[in-house]
Coordinates of C-alpha atoms and ligand atoms in Angstrom, one line a residue:
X1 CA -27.2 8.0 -15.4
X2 CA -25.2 10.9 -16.3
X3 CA -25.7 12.8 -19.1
X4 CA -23.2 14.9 -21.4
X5 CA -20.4 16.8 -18.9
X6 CA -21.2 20.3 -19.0
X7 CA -17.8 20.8 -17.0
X8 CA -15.7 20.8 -19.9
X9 CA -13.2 22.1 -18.1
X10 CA -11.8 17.9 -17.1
X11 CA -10.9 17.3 -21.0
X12 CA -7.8 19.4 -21.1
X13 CA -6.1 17.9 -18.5
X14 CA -3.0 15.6 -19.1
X15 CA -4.7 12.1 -18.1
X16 CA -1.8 12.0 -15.5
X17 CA -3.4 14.9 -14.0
X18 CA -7.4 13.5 -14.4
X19 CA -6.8 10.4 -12.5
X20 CA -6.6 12.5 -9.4
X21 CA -10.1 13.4 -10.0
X22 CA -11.0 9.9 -11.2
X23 CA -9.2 8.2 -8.0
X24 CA -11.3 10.3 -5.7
X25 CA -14.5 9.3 -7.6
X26 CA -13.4 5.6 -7.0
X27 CA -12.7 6.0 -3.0
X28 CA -15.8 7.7 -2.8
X29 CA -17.3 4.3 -1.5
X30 CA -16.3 3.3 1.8
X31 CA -15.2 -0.6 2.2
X32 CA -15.3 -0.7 -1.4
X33 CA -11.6 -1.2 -2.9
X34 CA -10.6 0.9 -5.6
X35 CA -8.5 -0.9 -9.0
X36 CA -6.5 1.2 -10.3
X37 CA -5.7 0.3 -13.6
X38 CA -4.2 3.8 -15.0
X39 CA -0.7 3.5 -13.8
X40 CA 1.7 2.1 -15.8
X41 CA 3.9 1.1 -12.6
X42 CA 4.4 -2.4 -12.4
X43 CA 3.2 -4.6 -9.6
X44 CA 6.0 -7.6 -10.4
X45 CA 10.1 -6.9 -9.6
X46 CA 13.2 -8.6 -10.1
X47 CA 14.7 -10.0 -7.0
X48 CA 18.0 -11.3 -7.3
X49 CA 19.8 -8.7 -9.1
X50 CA 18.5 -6.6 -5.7
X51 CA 20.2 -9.2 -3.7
X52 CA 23.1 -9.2 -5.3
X53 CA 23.3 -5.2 -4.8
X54 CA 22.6 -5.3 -1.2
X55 CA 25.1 -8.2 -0.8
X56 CA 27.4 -6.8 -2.9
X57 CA 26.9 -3.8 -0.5
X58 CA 28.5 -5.9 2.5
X59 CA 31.4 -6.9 0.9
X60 CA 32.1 -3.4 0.2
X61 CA 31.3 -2.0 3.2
X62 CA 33.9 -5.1 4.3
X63 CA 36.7 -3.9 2.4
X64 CA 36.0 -0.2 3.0
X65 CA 36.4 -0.7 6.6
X66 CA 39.7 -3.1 6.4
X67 CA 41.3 -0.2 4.8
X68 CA 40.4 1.8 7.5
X69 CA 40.8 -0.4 10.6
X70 CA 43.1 1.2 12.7
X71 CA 40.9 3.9 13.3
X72 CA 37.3 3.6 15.7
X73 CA 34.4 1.9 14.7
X74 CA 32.2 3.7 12.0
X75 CA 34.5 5.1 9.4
X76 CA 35.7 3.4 6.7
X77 CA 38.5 4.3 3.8
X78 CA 38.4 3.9 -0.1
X79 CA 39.0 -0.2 -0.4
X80 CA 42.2 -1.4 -1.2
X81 CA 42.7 -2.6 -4.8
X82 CA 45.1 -4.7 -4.2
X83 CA 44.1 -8.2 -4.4
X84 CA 40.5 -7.1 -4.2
X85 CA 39.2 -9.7 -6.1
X86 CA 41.0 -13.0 -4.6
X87 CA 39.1 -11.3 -1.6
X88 CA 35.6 -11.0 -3.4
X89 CA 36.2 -14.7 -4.1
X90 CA 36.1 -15.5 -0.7
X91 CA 33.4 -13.6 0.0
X92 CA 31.3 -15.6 -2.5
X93 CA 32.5 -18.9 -1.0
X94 CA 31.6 -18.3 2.8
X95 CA 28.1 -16.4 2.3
X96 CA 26.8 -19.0 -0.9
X97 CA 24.2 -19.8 0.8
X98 CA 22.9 -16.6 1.4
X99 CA 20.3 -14.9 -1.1
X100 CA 21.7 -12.6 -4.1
X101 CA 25.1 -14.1 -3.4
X102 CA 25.2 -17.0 -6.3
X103 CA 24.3 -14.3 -8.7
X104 CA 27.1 -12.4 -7.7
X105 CA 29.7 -15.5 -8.1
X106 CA 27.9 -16.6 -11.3
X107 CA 28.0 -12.7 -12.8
X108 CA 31.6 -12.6 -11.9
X109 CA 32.5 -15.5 -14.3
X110 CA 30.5 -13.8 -16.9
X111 CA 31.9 -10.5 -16.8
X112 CA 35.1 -12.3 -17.4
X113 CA 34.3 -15.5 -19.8
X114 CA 31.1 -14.6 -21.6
X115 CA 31.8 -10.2 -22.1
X116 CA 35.8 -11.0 -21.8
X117 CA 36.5 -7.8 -19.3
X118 CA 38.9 -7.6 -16.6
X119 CA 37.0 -8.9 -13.7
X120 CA 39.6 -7.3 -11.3
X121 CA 38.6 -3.8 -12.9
X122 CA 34.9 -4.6 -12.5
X123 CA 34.8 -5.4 -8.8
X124 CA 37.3 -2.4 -8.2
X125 CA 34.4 -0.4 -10.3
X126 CA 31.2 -1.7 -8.8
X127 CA 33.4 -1.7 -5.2
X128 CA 33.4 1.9 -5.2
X129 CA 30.6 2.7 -7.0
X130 CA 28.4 1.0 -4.7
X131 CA 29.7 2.6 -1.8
X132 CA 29.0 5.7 -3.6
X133 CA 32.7 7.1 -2.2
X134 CA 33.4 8.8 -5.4
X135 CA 31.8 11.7 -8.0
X136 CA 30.6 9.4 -11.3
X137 CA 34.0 9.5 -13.2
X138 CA 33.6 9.4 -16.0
X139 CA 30.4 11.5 -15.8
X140 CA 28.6 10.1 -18.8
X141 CA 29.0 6.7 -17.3
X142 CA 31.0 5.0 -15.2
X143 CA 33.4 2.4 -18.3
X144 CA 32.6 -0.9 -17.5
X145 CA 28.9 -0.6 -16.6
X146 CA 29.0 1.0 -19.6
X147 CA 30.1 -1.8 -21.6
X148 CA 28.0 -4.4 -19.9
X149 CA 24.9 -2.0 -20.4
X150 CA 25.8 -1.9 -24.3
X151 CA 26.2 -5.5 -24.7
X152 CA 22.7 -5.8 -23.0
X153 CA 21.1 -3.1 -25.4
X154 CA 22.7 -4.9 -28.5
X155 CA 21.1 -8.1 -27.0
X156 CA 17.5 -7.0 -26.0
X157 CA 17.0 -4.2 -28.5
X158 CA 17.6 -6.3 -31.7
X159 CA 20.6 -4.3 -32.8
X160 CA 21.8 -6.7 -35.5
X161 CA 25.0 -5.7 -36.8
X162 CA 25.7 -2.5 -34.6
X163 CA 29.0 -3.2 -32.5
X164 CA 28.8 -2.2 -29.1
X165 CA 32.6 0.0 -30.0
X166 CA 30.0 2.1 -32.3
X167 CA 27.9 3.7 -29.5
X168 CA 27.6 5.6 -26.7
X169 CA 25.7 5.8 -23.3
X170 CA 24.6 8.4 -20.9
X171 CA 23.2 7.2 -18.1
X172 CA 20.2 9.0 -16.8
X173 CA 17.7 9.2 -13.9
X174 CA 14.7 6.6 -15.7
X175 CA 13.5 7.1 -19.1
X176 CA 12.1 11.0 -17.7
X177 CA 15.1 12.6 -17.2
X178 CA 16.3 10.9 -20.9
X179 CA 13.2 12.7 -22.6
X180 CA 14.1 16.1 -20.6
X181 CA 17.3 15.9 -21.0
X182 CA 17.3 15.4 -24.8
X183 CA 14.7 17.9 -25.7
X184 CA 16.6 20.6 -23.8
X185 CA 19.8 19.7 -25.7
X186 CA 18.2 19.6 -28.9
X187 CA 17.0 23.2 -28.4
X188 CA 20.4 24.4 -26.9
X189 CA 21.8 23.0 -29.6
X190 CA 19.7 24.7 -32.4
X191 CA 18.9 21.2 -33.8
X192 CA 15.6 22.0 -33.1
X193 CA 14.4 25.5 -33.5
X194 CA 10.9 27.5 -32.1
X195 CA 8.2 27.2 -35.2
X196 CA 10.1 23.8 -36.4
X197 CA 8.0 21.5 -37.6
X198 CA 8.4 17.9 -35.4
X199 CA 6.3 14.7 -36.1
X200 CA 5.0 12.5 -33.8
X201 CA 3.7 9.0 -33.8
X202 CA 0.6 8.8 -31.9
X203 CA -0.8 7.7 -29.8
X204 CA 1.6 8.6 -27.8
X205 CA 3.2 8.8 -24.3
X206 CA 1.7 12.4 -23.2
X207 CA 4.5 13.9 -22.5
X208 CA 6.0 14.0 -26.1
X209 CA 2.6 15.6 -26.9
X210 CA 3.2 18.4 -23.9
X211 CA 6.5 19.2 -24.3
X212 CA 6.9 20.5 -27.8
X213 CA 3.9 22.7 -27.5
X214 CA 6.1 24.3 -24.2
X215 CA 7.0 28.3 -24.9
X216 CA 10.6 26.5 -24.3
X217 CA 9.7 25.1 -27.4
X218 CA 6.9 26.3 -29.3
X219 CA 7.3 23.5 -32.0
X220 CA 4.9 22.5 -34.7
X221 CA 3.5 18.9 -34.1
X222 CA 2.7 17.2 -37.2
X223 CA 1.0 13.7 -36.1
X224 CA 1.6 10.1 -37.5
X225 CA -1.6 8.5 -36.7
X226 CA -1.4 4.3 -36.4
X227 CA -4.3 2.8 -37.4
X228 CA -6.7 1.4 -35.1
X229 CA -8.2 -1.1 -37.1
X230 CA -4.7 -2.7 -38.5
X231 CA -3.7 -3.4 -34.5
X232 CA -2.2 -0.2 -34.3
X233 CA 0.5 0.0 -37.5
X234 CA 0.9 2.9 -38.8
X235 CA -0.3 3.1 -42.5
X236 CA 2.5 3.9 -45.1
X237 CA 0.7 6.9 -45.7
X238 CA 1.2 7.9 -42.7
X239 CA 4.8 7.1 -42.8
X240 CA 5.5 8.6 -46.0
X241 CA 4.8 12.2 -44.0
X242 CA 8.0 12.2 -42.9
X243 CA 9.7 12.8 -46.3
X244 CA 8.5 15.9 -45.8
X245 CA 11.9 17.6 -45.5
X246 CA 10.6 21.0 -43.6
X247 CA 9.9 18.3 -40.7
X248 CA 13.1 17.6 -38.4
X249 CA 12.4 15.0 -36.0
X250 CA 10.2 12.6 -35.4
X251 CA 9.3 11.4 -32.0
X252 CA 8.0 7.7 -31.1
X253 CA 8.0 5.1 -28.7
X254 CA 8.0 1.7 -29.8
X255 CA 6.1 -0.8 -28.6
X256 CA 3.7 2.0 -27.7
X257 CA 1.8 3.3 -25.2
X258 CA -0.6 3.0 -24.5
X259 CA -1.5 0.6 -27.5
X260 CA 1.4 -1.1 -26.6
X261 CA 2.2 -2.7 -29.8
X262 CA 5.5 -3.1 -31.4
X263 CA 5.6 -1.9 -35.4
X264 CA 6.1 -4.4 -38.0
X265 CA 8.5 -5.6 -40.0
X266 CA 6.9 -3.8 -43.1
X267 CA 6.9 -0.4 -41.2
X268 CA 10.6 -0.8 -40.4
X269 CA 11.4 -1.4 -44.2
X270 CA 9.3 1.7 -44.8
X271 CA 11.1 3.6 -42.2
X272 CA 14.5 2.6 -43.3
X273 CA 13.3 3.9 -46.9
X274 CA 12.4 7.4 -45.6
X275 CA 15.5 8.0 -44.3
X276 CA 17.2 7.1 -47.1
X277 CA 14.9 9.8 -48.8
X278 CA 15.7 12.3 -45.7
X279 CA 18.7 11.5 -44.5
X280 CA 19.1 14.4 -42.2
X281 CA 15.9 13.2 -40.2
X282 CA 16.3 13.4 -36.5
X283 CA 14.5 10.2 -35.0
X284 CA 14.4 9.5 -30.9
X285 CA 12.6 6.4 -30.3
X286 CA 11.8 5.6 -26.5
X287 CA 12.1 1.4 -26.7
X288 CA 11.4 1.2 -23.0
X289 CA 8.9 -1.5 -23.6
X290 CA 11.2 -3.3 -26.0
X291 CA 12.3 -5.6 -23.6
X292 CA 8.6 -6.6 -23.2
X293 CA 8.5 -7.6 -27.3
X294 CA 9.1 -11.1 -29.3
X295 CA 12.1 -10.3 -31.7
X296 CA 12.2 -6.8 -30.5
X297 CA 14.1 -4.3 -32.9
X298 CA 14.5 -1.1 -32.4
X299 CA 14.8 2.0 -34.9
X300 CA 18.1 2.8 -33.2
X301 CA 19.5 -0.5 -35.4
X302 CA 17.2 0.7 -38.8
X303 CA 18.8 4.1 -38.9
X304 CA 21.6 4.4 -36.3
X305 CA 23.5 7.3 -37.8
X306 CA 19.9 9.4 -37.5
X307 CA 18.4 7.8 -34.0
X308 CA 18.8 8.9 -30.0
X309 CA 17.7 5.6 -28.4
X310 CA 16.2 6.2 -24.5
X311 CA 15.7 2.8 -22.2
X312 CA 14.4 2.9 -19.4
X313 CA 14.5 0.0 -16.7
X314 CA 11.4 1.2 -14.8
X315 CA 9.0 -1.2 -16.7
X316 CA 10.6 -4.5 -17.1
X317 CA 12.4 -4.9 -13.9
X318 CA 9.8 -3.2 -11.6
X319 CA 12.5 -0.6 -10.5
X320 CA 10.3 2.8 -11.4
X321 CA 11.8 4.1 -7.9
X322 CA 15.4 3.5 -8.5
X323 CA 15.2 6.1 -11.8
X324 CA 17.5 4.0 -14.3
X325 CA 17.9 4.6 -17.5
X326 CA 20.1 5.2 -20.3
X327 CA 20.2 7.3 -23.7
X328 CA 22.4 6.0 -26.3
X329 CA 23.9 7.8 -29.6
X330 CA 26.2 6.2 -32.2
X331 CA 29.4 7.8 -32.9
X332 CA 28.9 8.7 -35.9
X333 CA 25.7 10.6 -36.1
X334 CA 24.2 12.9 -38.2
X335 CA 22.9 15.1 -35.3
X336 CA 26.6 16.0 -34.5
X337 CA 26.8 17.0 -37.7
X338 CA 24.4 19.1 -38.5
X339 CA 25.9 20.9 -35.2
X340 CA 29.6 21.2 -36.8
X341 CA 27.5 22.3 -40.1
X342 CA 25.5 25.7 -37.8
X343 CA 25.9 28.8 -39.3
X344 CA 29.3 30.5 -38.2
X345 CA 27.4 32.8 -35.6
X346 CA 25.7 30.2 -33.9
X347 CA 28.5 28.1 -33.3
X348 CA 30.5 30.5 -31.8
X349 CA 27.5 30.9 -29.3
X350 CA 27.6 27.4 -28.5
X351 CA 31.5 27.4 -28.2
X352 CA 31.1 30.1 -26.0
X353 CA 28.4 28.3 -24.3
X354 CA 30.8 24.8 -23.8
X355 CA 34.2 26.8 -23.4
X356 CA 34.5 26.3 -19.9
X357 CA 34.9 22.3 -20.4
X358 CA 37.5 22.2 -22.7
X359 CA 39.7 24.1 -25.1
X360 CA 38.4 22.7 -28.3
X361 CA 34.8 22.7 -27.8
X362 CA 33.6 22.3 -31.2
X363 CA 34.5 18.9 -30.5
X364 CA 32.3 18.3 -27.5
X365 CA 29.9 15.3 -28.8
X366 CA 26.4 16.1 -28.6
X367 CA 26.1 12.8 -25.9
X368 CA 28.5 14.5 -23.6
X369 CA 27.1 18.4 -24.4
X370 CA 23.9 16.4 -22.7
X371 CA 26.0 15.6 -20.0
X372 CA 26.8 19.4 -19.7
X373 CA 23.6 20.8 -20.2
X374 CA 21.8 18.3 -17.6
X375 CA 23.8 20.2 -14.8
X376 CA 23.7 23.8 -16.2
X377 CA 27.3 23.3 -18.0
X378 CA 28.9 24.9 -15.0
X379 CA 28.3 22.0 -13.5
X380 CA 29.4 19.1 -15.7
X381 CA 32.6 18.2 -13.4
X382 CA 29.8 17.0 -10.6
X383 CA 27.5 15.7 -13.4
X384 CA 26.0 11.9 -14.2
X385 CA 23.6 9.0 -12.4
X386 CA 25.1 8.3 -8.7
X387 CA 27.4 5.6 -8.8
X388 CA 24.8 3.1 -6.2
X389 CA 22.1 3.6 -9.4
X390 CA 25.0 2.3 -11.8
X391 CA 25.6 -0.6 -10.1
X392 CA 21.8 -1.8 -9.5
X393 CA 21.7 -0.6 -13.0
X394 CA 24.5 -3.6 -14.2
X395 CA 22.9 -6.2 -11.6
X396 CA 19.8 -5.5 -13.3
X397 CA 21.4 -6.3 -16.9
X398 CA 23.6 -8.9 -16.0
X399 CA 20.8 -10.9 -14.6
X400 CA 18.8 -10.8 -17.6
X401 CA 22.0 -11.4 -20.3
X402 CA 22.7 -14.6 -17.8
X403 CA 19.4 -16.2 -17.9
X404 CA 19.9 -17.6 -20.8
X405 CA 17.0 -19.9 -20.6
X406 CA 14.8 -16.5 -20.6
X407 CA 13.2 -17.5 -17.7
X408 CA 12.3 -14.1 -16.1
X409 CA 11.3 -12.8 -19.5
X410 CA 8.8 -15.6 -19.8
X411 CA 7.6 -15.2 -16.3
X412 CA 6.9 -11.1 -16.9
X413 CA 5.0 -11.8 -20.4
X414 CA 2.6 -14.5 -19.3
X415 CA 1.9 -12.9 -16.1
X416 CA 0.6 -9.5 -18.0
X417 CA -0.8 -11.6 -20.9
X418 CA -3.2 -13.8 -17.8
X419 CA -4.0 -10.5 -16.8
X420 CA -5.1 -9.9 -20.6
X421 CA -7.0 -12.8 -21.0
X422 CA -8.7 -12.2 -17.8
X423 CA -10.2 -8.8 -18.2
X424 CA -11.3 -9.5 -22.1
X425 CA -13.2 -13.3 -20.9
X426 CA -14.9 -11.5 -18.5
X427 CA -16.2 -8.2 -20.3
X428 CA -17.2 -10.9 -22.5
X429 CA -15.4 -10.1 -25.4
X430 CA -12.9 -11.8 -27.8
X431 CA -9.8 -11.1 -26.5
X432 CA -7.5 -9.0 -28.9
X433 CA -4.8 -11.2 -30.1
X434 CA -1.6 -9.8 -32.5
X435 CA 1.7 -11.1 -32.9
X436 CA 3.0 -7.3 -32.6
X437 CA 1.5 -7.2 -29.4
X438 CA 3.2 -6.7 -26.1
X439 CA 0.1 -6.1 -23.5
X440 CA 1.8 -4.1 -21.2
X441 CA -1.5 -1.8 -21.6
X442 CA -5.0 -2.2 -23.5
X443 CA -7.0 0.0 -24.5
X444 CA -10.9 -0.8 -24.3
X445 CA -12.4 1.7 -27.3
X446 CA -15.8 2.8 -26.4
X447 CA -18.0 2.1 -29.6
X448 CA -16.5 -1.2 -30.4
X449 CA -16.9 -2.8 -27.0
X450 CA -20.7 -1.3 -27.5
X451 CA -20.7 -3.1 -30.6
X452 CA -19.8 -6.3 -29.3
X453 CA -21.8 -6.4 -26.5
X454 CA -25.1 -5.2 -27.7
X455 CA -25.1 -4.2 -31.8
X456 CA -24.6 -1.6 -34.0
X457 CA -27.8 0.4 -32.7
X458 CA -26.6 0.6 -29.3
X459 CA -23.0 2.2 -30.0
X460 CA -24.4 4.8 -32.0
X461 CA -26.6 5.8 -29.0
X462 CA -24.0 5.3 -26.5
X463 CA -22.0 8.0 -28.8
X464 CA -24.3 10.4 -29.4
X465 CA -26.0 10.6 -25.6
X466 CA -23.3 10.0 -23.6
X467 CA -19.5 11.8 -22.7
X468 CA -16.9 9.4 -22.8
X469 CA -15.3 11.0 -20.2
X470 CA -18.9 11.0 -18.0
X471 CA -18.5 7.1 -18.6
X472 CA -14.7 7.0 -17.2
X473 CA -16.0 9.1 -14.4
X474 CA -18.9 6.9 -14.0
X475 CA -16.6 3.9 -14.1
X476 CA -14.6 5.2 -11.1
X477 CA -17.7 6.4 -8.6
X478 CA -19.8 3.1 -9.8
X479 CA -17.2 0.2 -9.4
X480 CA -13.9 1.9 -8.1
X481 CA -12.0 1.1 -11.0
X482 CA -9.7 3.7 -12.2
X483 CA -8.7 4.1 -16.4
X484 CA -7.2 6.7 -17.9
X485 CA -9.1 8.3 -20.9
X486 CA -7.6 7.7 -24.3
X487 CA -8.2 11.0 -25.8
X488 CA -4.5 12.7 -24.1
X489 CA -2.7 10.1 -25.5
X490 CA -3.4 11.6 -29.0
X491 CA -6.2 8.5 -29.5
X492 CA -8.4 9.7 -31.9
X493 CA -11.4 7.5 -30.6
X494 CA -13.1 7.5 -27.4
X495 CA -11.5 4.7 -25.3
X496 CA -10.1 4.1 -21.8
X497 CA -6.2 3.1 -21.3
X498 CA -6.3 -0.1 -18.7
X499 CA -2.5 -0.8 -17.5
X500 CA -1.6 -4.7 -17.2
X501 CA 1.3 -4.3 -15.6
X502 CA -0.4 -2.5 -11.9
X503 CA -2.9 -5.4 -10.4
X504 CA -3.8 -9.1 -9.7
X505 CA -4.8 -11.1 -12.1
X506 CA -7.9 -11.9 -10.2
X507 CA -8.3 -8.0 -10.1
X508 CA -8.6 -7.7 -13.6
X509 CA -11.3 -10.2 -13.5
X510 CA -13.1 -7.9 -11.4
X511 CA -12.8 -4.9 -13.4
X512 CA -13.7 -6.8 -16.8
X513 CA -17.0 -8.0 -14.9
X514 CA -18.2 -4.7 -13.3
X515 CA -17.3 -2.9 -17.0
X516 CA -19.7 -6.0 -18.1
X517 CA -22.0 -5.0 -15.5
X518 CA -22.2 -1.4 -16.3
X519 CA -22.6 -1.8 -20.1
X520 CA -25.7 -3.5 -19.1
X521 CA -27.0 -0.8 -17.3
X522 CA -26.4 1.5 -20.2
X523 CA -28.0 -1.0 -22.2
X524 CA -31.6 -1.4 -20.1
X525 CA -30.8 2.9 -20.6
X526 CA -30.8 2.6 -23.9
X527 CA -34.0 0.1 -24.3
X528 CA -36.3 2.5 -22.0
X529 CA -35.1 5.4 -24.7
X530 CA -36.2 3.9 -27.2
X531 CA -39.8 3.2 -25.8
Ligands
PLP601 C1 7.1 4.8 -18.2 C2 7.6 5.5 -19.4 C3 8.7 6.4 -19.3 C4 9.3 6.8 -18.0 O1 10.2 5.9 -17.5 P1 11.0 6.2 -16.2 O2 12.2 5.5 -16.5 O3 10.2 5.6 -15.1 O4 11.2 7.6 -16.0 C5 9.3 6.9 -20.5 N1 8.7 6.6 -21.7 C6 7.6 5.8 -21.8 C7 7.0 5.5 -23.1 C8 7.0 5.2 -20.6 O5 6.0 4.5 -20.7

């Protein structure tokens, strides 16, 4: 068995970063699979919404080559508007029985009858943008995807009683190009300043932990610790820190990771009485599991006036490679505020800074100065997600606004919470069970699964002799199964992040026995100590 790491020099990397390390511990065994339960990349997709791209793709690859057809095989023209849609129609009628092509006919009707938009404007849109002939005009976001990607974030975000007129979108490369893209405006900006003092709720997706401390940043991290032992709420104590008006934003994702739970109702009172109490609080909450939640609702419908909103669509439609996302601002915002309210010096630098995009631009939004700075200002006129990623991005929405039955939604939840069920019966342990709850991740805490298993007596040695990072490494070269430590997701207690989302269900089985398995040899360690 190992004892305490003397190579200390593992603990400050980013757990992104360790489970190289940890990966090559677990192939270390030849003919022995390695489970790798640290990424947070899901092994499920959605189907037909990719079907209806890729047949979407050969009707306009159809019309972009009737618009062309007096010249050779091979090049096509920009399709001809002109009774486009009587010609989509047919389309649908002689390929219905092929895959993805029902959706499209069925999504047609409810662009028109359910959202009320001008279906004729929507397959001109999704015509071109699919064929990717055209810079994305407007940058920010192409207009109708725009409004079918709102309707979809009122719908799965909880946003009672925000109208989808009240908000905008900027469509982004996934959920990392959001986060990048809005620190770097924030700074740019002077919303946030070096030496300003930022909370976090932890734990935490790493990168809000690693950015901030950046020398692009330099910013003072004040955490908001949940509270293990209440499934991962965060205590009002905890809340009530950010009343503290030297603090300027405060950074969370909700449901988190990794403890992937979604805060309560209680907590969102709270929250909604804070910024009542600091009303120029700057909150971005990252809701990218949101979709994953019962009753979902999001901070962005709590305190819209003080709240950037990222989605991504990585997670929940198992599309991590296509980078979709969105971030979305309401229009009236206190953040554009405090920008007309700068001191007179810096916003002349920052007129300066915008003047090449217009001639008033003190009136450049903050959404569209994101816009800007995501291409270096200079250039904002080639700016914004390629067209093809809007369009898989509105098959992907429309899919999940049209099941109405929430079929898909069902589907995703029970596989991940099988998976759950699995690994907990297995390790021999009562399965964690919360109505906040979304699964998406666990996280197996070191002293309390000692507890369980073997007593009081045993944790306490298993925490004083041993490195919980030894154990994570010894997990990996013993039984090829890869977790991520806890600690660099600002978890205060030694514990192991398992993804649900990444493996079989029969796979998870395996790794909840062999932990079983291992915990036992500690265990017979831990009797011959004591003789
Ligand atoms: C996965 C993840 C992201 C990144 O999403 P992409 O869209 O794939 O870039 C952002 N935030 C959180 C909390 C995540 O878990």
């Amino acid at each position: 068995m190992p004892k305490k790491n003397s190579d200390v020099n593992y603990s400050k990397l980013s757990p992104f970063e360790l489970k190289n390390k940890l990966i090559s511990l677990a192939q270390s065994v030849t003919d022995r699979g390695m489970l790798n339960a640290g990424r947070g990349n899901p092994n499920f997709l959605a189907t037909i919404p990719r079907q209806g791209f890729f047949q979407f793709g050969l009707f306009a690859l159809e019309e972009s080559e009737m618009s062309f057809s007096f010249i050779p095989e091979g090049v096509g023209g920009y399709p001809l508007r002109h009774d486009l849609i009587e010609r989509f129609s047919d389309f649908i009628r002689r390929n219905y029985d092929r895959p993805g092509v029902p959706f499209l006919g069925k999504a047609l009707s409810y662009v028109r009858d359910q959202l009320g938009l001008d279906s004729n404007i929507f397959i001109q849109e999704m015509t071109n943008a699919i064929l990717g002939c055209d810079y994305p005009t407007p940058d920010r976001m192409l207009s109708i995807s725009e409004q079918i990607i709102k309707t979809y974030l009122v719908q799965e975000m909880g946003m009672r009683g925000i109208s989808t007129n009240n908000f905008d979108l900027f469509a982004v490369e996934g959920g990392t190009a959001a986060i990048a893209y809005i620190f770097n405006s924030l700074k740019e900006n002077k919303l946030i300043k070096t030496g300003d003092k930022i909370a976090i709720g932890a734990p935490i997706f790493t990168p809000y932990l690693e950015i901030p401390e950046l020398n692009d940043y330099e910013l003072v991290e004040v955490m908001v610790e949940a509270d293990a032992d209440n499934g991962w709420q965060y205590p009002e104590k905890e809340l009530r820190k950010l009343e503290d008006p030297s603090i300027k934003a405060f950074f969370l994702v909700n449901p988190s990771n990794p403890p992937s739970v979604k805060i309560d109702d209680r907590s969102l009172d709270i929250l909604s009485d804070i910024i009542k109490k600091h009303p120029d609080l700057i909150v971005l909450t990252d809701d990218v599991y949101g979709t994953f939640a019962d009753n979902f609702r999001s901070l962005f419908s709590i305190c819209p006036q003080n709240t950037i909103l990222v989605y991504s669509f990585s997670k929940y439609f198992g599309a991590t490679g296509w980078r979709l996302g969105v971030i979305a601002l309401t229009k009236d915002n206190i953040l554009d505020k405090k920008i007309a309210h700068l001191l007179a010096k810096e916003k002349a630098e920052l007129n300066q800074r915008y003047s090449s995009l217009t001639l008033e631009p003190e009136k450049i939004k903050l959404i569209d100065r994101m816009v800007a700075d995501s291409r270096a200002v200079g250039l904002n006129h080639t700016a914004g997600l390629s067209t093809p990623q809007q369009a898989q991005m509105v098959f992907f929405a429309l899919f999940e606004m049209m099941d109405l039955q929430h079929h898909y939604k069902a589907m995703i939840k029970s596989l991940i919470r099988r998976r759950h069920a699995a690994l907990y019966n297995h390790l021999d342990i009562p399965q964690p069970d919360d109505e906040n709850s979304v699964d998406y991740y666990t996280l197996l805490d070191l002293e309390k699964i000692s507890q369980q298993l073997y007593g009081k007596d045993f944790a306490q040695w298993i925490m004083k002799t041993q490195d919980p990072l030894d154990i994570l490494f010894h997990i990996a070269s013993e039984t090829g199964i890869v977790l991520l430590p806890g600690k660099g997701f600002g978890v205060l207690h030694p514990s192991a992040r398992a993804s649900l989302a990444n493996l079989y269900e029969y796979q998870y089985v395996a790794i909840g026995k062999a932990i079983r398995g291992l915990a036992e040899k500690y265990y017979q360690e831990y009797q011959k100590s004591k003789k």
